[in-house]
C-alpha positions as a printed NumPy array, in Angstrom:
array([[-225.093,   85.811,  -90.597],
       [-225.822,   82.099,  -90.07 ],
       [-227.543,   80.739,  -86.96 ],
       [-224.279,   79.145,  -85.837],
       [-222.307,   82.373,  -86.186],
       [-225.03 ,   84.299,  -84.355],
       [-224.936,   81.813,  -81.504],
       [-221.127,   81.927,  -81.328],
       [-221.182,   85.733,  -81.377],
       [-223.746,   85.856,  -78.527],
       [-221.788,   83.291,  -76.51 ],
       [-218.491,   85.098,  -76.961],
       [-220.035,   88.477,  -76.172],
       [-221.096,   87.033,  -72.82 ],
       [-217.705,   85.412,  -72.318],
       [-215.864,   88.657,  -72.96 ],
       [-217.837,   90.382,  -70.185],
       [-216.672,   87.755,  -67.68 ],
       [-212.965,   87.525,  -68.445],
       [-210.064,   89.728,  -67.406],
       [-209.298,   92.467,  -69.918],
       [-206.101,   90.87 ,  -71.285],
       [-207.852,   87.553,  -71.981],
       [-210.864,   89.239,  -73.571],
       [-208.559,   91.177,  -75.906],
       [-206.847,   87.923,  -76.941],
       [-210.19 ,   86.295,  -77.713],
       [-211.442,   89.31 ,  -79.695],
       [-208.255,   89.223,  -81.785],
       [-208.581,   85.503,  -82.361],
       [-212.232,   85.772,  -83.42 ],
       [-211.515,   88.61 ,  -85.798],
       [-208.776,   86.637,  -87.576],
       [-209.902,   82.994,  -87.391],
       [-213.609,   82.918,  -86.665],
       [-213.66 ,   79.106,  -86.337],
       [-216.19 ,   78.19 ,  -83.556],
       [-214.575,   74.816,  -82.905],
       [-211.084,   76.308,  -82.512],
       [-212.487,   79.125,  -80.338],
       [-214.264,   76.583,  -78.13 ],
       [-211.136,   74.445,  -77.731],
       [-209.013,   77.501,  -77.046],
       [-211.418,   78.864,  -74.421],
       [-211.864,   75.579,  -72.612],
       [-208.134,   74.975,  -72.676],
       [-207.478,   78.079,  -70.577],
       [-207.634,   78.398,  -66.809],
       [-209.814,   81.524,  -67.043],
       [-212.428,   79.683,  -69.083],
       [-213.289,   77.289,  -66.252],
       [-214.962,   79.996,  -64.178],
       [-217.71 ,   80.731,  -66.703],
       [-218.39 ,   77.131,  -67.724],
       [-219.35 ,   76.029,  -64.201],
       [-222.086,   78.431,  -63.115]])
């Protein structure tokens, strides 16, 4: 696994712990099918739930 993918995996693992279950499930499904860090980042930061973990 590349350094970038390891970093994304670690980041998303932390994110999944902080989000409501329905949102975490959506992210897991997205990561398993797409796996594009840039798309994941845009998708996360485009959601209302994402704001809470980007401002601590």
